[in-house]
Coordinates of C-alpha atoms and ligand atoms in Angstrom, one line a residue:
M1 CA 77.8 -112.9 28.4
D2 CA 80.0 -110.4 30.2
R3 CA 77.4 -108.4 32.6
N4 CA 79.8 -105.3 32.4
T5 CA 79.7 -105.1 28.8
L6 CA 75.9 -105.5 28.6
Q7 CA 75.7 -102.7 31.3
A8 CA 77.8 -100.3 29.2
A9 CA 75.7 -101.0 26.2
S10 CA 72.3 -100.4 28.1
S11 CA 74.0 -97.5 29.7
I12 CA 74.6 -95.9 26.3
I13 CA 70.9 -96.6 25.1
N14 CA 69.4 -95.3 28.2
K15 CA 71.2 -92.0 27.9
S16 CA 70.4 -91.8 24.3
H17 CA 67.9 -89.5 22.7
Y18 CA 67.9 -90.9 19.1
L19 CA 69.0 -94.6 18.9
A20 CA 69.2 -96.2 15.3
A21 CA 70.0 -99.6 14.4
L22 CA 71.6 -101.4 11.3
T23 CA 71.2 -104.7 10.6
G24 CA 72.6 -107.6 8.5
A25 CA 72.3 -111.2 7.7
G26 CA 73.4 -112.1 11.1
V27 CA 70.2 -111.0 12.7
S28 CA 68.4 -113.5 10.6
A29 CA 70.7 -116.3 11.4
G30 CA 68.5 -117.4 14.4
S31 CA 65.6 -117.8 11.9
G32 CA 67.7 -120.4 9.9
I33 CA 68.6 -117.9 6.9
P34 CA 72.3 -118.3 6.2
A35 CA 74.7 -115.4 6.1
F36 CA 76.4 -114.5 2.9
R37 CA 80.1 -114.7 3.9
G38 CA 81.9 -117.0 6.2
R39 CA 81.5 -120.7 6.8
G40 CA 78.2 -122.0 5.6
G41 CA 77.5 -118.7 4.0
L42 CA 75.2 -118.3 0.8
W43 CA 78.4 -117.2 -1.1
Q44 CA 79.9 -120.6 -0.5
V45 CA 77.1 -122.3 -2.1
Y46 CA 76.2 -120.0 -4.8
D47 CA 78.5 -117.9 -7.1
P48 CA 78.3 -114.1 -5.9
A49 CA 78.1 -113.4 -9.9
L50 CA 74.6 -114.6 -9.6
A51 CA 73.7 -111.5 -7.7
R52 CA 75.2 -109.2 -10.5
I53 CA 72.9 -106.9 -12.5
D54 CA 74.8 -107.7 -15.7
V55 CA 74.5 -111.5 -15.3
F56 CA 70.6 -111.2 -14.6
R57 CA 70.4 -109.2 -17.9
E58 CA 72.2 -111.9 -19.8
D59 CA 70.8 -115.0 -18.0
P60 CA 67.8 -114.3 -16.0
H61 CA 66.9 -117.9 -15.8
R62 CA 70.1 -118.8 -14.0
V63 CA 69.6 -116.0 -11.4
W64 CA 65.8 -117.0 -10.8
E65 CA 67.2 -120.4 -10.0
M66 CA 69.0 -118.9 -7.1
T67 CA 66.3 -116.6 -6.1
R68 CA 63.8 -119.5 -5.9
T69 CA 66.0 -121.3 -3.3
L70 CA 66.3 -117.9 -1.3
M71 CA 62.7 -117.2 -1.5
A72 CA 61.9 -120.9 -0.1
M73 CA 64.0 -120.4 2.7
V74 CA 62.6 -117.0 3.5
T75 CA 59.2 -118.0 3.1
G76 CA 59.7 -121.1 5.5
S77 CA 61.5 -118.8 8.3
E78 CA 59.9 -116.9 11.3
P79 CA 61.1 -113.9 12.9
N80 CA 63.5 -114.9 16.0
P81 CA 64.0 -113.0 19.3
A82 CA 66.6 -110.6 17.9
H83 CA 63.8 -109.3 15.5
S84 CA 61.3 -109.3 18.3
A85 CA 63.7 -107.3 20.9
L86 CA 64.3 -104.8 18.2
A87 CA 60.5 -104.4 17.6
A88 CA 60.0 -104.2 21.2
M89 CA 62.6 -101.4 21.5
E90 CA 60.9 -99.3 18.9
R91 CA 57.4 -99.8 20.4
V92 CA 58.6 -98.4 24.0
G93 CA 60.0 -95.3 22.1
L94 CA 63.7 -96.1 22.5
L95 CA 64.6 -97.3 18.7
K96 CA 63.9 -94.3 16.5
G97 CA 64.7 -96.3 13.0
L98 CA 66.5 -99.3 11.8
V99 CA 68.0 -99.8 8.5
T100 CA 68.4 -103.4 7.3
Q101 CA 70.3 -105.0 4.5
N102 CA 68.2 -107.9 4.6
I103 CA 65.7 -108.7 2.1
D104 CA 63.7 -111.3 4.2
N105 CA 60.9 -108.9 5.6
L106 CA 61.4 -110.5 9.0
H107 CA 61.8 -107.1 11.0
R108 CA 58.4 -105.8 9.6
R109 CA 56.9 -109.4 10.7
A110 CA 58.3 -108.9 14.2
G111 CA 56.4 -105.9 14.4
S112 CA 59.2 -103.1 13.5
R113 CA 57.5 -100.2 11.6
S114 CA 60.3 -97.7 10.9
V115 CA 62.3 -100.1 8.8
I116 CA 64.6 -98.8 5.9
E117 CA 65.0 -101.8 3.3
L118 CA 68.4 -100.7 1.7
H119 CA 68.8 -103.7 -0.3
G120 CA 65.1 -104.1 -1.3
T121 CA 63.0 -106.8 -0.6
L122 CA 62.0 -110.3 -2.1
G123 CA 58.4 -109.1 -1.9
K124 CA 58.8 -107.1 -4.8
L125 CA 59.5 -107.8 -8.7
R126 CA 60.6 -105.1 -11.1
C127 CA 60.3 -105.0 -15.0
L128 CA 63.6 -103.3 -16.0
T129 CA 62.3 -102.6 -19.5
C130 CA 59.0 -100.7 -18.3
N131 CA 60.2 -99.7 -14.9
I132 CA 57.3 -100.8 -13.1
D133 CA 57.3 -102.6 -9.8
F134 CA 54.9 -105.6 -8.9
N135 CA 54.0 -107.5 -5.8
S136 CA 55.5 -111.2 -5.7
A137 CA 52.5 -112.5 -4.2
D138 CA 50.6 -111.6 -7.4
F139 CA 53.0 -114.2 -9.5
N140 CA 53.3 -117.8 -9.2
L141 CA 57.1 -118.0 -8.7
K142 CA 57.5 -121.7 -7.9
E143 CA 58.2 -122.9 -11.3
D144 CA 58.0 -120.4 -14.1
D145 CA 60.2 -117.1 -14.2
P146 CA 57.7 -114.2 -14.0
L147 CA 57.0 -112.2 -16.9
C148 CA 56.1 -108.6 -17.2
P149 CA 52.3 -108.5 -17.9
H150 CA 53.1 -105.6 -20.3
C151 CA 56.3 -106.3 -22.3
S152 CA 56.8 -109.9 -21.6
A153 CA 60.4 -109.4 -20.1
V154 CA 61.6 -111.6 -17.4
L155 CA 60.9 -109.5 -14.0
K156 CA 63.8 -109.1 -11.7
P157 CA 63.6 -109.8 -8.1
G158 CA 63.0 -106.6 -6.1
I159 CA 66.3 -106.9 -4.4
V160 CA 69.7 -104.9 -5.2
F161 CA 72.0 -106.5 -7.1
F162 CA 75.8 -106.0 -7.4
G163 CA 76.1 -103.0 -10.0
E164 CA 72.9 -101.4 -9.2
A165 CA 72.4 -98.6 -7.1
V166 CA 70.5 -98.8 -3.9
P167 CA 67.1 -97.2 -3.9
F168 CA 67.8 -93.5 -3.7
G169 CA 64.8 -92.6 -1.2
A170 CA 65.8 -95.3 1.1
L171 CA 69.7 -94.2 1.2
M172 CA 68.6 -90.6 1.7
E173 CA 66.4 -91.7 4.8
A174 CA 69.2 -93.9 6.0
R175 CA 71.9 -91.3 5.7
L176 CA 69.3 -88.9 7.6
L177 CA 68.7 -91.5 10.5
A178 CA 72.5 -92.2 10.9
S179 CA 73.5 -88.5 11.0
T180 CA 70.6 -87.9 13.5
A181 CA 71.5 -90.8 15.6
D182 CA 73.3 -90.1 19.1
A183 CA 73.7 -93.9 19.4
M184 CA 73.5 -96.8 16.8
L185 CA 73.2 -100.5 17.4
I186 CA 75.0 -102.5 14.7
V187 CA 73.7 -106.1 14.6
G188 CA 74.9 -109.0 12.5
T189 CA 76.7 -107.5 9.6
S190 CA 80.2 -107.7 8.4
A191 CA 79.9 -104.1 7.4
V192 CA 82.1 -104.6 4.1
V193 CA 79.1 -103.5 1.5
N194 CA 78.7 -99.9 0.9
P195 CA 76.7 -97.7 1.2
A196 CA 75.4 -99.6 4.3
A197 CA 79.0 -99.8 5.9
E198 CA 79.3 -96.1 5.8
L199 CA 76.3 -95.5 7.9
P200 CA 78.1 -96.2 11.3
V201 CA 80.8 -93.9 10.1
I202 CA 78.3 -91.2 9.5
A203 CA 76.7 -91.8 12.9
K204 CA 80.3 -91.8 14.7
G205 CA 81.3 -88.7 12.8
N206 CA 78.3 -87.0 14.7
R207 CA 79.8 -88.5 17.9
A208 CA 77.2 -91.2 18.3
K209 CA 78.0 -94.0 20.7
I210 CA 78.5 -97.5 18.7
I211 CA 77.5 -100.7 20.1
E212 CA 78.1 -103.5 18.0
I213 CA 76.7 -107.2 18.2
N214 CA 78.4 -110.0 16.4
I215 CA 79.7 -113.4 16.8
E216 CA 83.1 -112.1 15.7
P217 CA 84.9 -108.9 15.3
T218 CA 84.4 -107.1 12.0
R219 CA 86.4 -103.9 10.7
L220 CA 84.5 -101.7 12.9
T221 CA 85.2 -103.4 16.1
N222 CA 88.5 -101.8 16.7
S223 CA 88.0 -98.5 14.8
I224 CA 84.8 -97.1 15.8
T225 CA 82.7 -99.5 18.0
D226 CA 82.4 -98.0 21.4
V227 CA 81.0 -101.4 23.1
F228 CA 81.4 -104.7 21.4
I229 CA 79.1 -107.7 22.5
R230 CA 80.2 -110.8 21.2
G231 CA 77.4 -113.3 21.0
R232 CA 74.4 -114.5 18.9
A233 CA 72.2 -111.6 18.1
E234 CA 69.0 -113.6 19.1
E235 CA 70.5 -114.2 22.6
V236 CA 72.2 -110.8 23.1
L237 CA 69.4 -108.5 21.9
P238 CA 66.7 -109.9 24.4
D239 CA 69.3 -109.5 27.2
L240 CA 69.8 -106.1 26.2
L241 CA 66.4 -105.2 26.3
G242 CA 66.0 -106.7 29.7
A243 CA 68.8 -104.7 31.0
I244 CA 67.5 -101.3 29.5
S245 CA 64.0 -101.9 30.0
P246 CA 62.6 -100.5 33.7
C247 CA 60.1 -103.6 33.8
G248 CA 62.6 -106.0 32.0
Ligands
LIG1 P1 77.7 -111.0 5.9 O1 77.1 -112.5 5.6 O2 78.5 -110.2 5.2 O3 77.8 -110.9 7.5 C1 77.1 -111.4 8.3 C2 77.6 -111.0 9.8 O4 76.9 -111.7 10.6 C3 78.9 -111.6 10.0 O5 79.7 -110.6 10.4 C4 78.7 -112.8 11.1 O6 79.9 -112.8 12.0 C5 77.6 -112.3 11.9 N1 76.7 -113.1 12.4 C6 76.5 -114.5 12.0 N2 75.6 -115.0 12.7 C7 75.2 -114.1 13.6 C8 74.3 -114.3 15.0 N3 73.7 -115.3 15.2 N4 74.4 -113.1 15.5 C9 75.0 -112.0 15.4 N5 76.0 -112.1 14.2 C10 75.9 -113.0 13.6 O7 76.1 -110.1 5.7 P2 75.9 -108.8 5.6 O8 76.8 -108.0 6.4 O9 74.3 -108.7 5.9 O10 73.9 -107.6 -0.3 O11 76.1 -108.6 4.1 C11 76.0 -107.5 3.4 C12 75.3 -107.5 2.1 O12 76.2 -108.4 1.2 C13 74.1 -108.4 1.8 O13 72.9 -107.4 1.9 C14 74.1 -108.8 0.4 C15 75.6 -109.4 0.6 O14 76.2 -109.5 -0.7 C16 73.3 -107.7 -1.6 O15 72.8 -108.9 -1.9 C17 73.3 -106.6 -2.2

């Protein structure tokens, strides 16, 4: 990794008063969870239509088959050094909040506390008829599709499907974080899905410095990114933490 680029990023972070982060599937790649797009991505194995709310309403069983595979991957995975480095940045008071598009709970498991889950979580289930949320842990999801204890409708995984609005509270918190930030770390996201993709633009509109970490350039890289660090999040973030931490 280029030392000058790392220095430029650490200097932005050291000077910042309000650092925020936005993460995507690439931050969990080091935990063995495939990203959605690109080679080996989930959308090459599964039809993205399976993540559409209308498809769930028509055929929830088909959607649950894919969800079970996703759950098995997530349950068998552990936070990686990228998650740990972000948790450490929060612990030492540098990182004020993190918005994630991931549904795998790995940021919290690594110790991050100020986490906004914009696309929901696999840890929850929702009855679309009764509008009630349940904890996934209270159901046996291995074989049968979970049913609402009140109305027997098939419960929906607590993740945001295409065609659904993101949780209103989470979106408001995420926009507030982005508009308060004077620096933003964007890690492992292709930044093509709104409203997550609008957050870096909001931050930049308020003159925040944008640091992007990705294995390849994105649509942000040549538009609003100030410092692009090309590399794997699980390698770059611990190095960045070392560069900004006085005892690193
Ligand atoms: P994508 O799969 O679109 O993008 C993942 C990004 O991570 C790409 O830009 C990769 O280059 C990068 N990447 C892969 N491995 C990496 C690594 N080890 N280190 C750093 N970067 C790496 O995933 P998201 O941007 O998260 O939404 O996708 C956004 C949303 O689209 C998802 O939350 C999901 C999906 O449809 C819903 O399900 C609602």
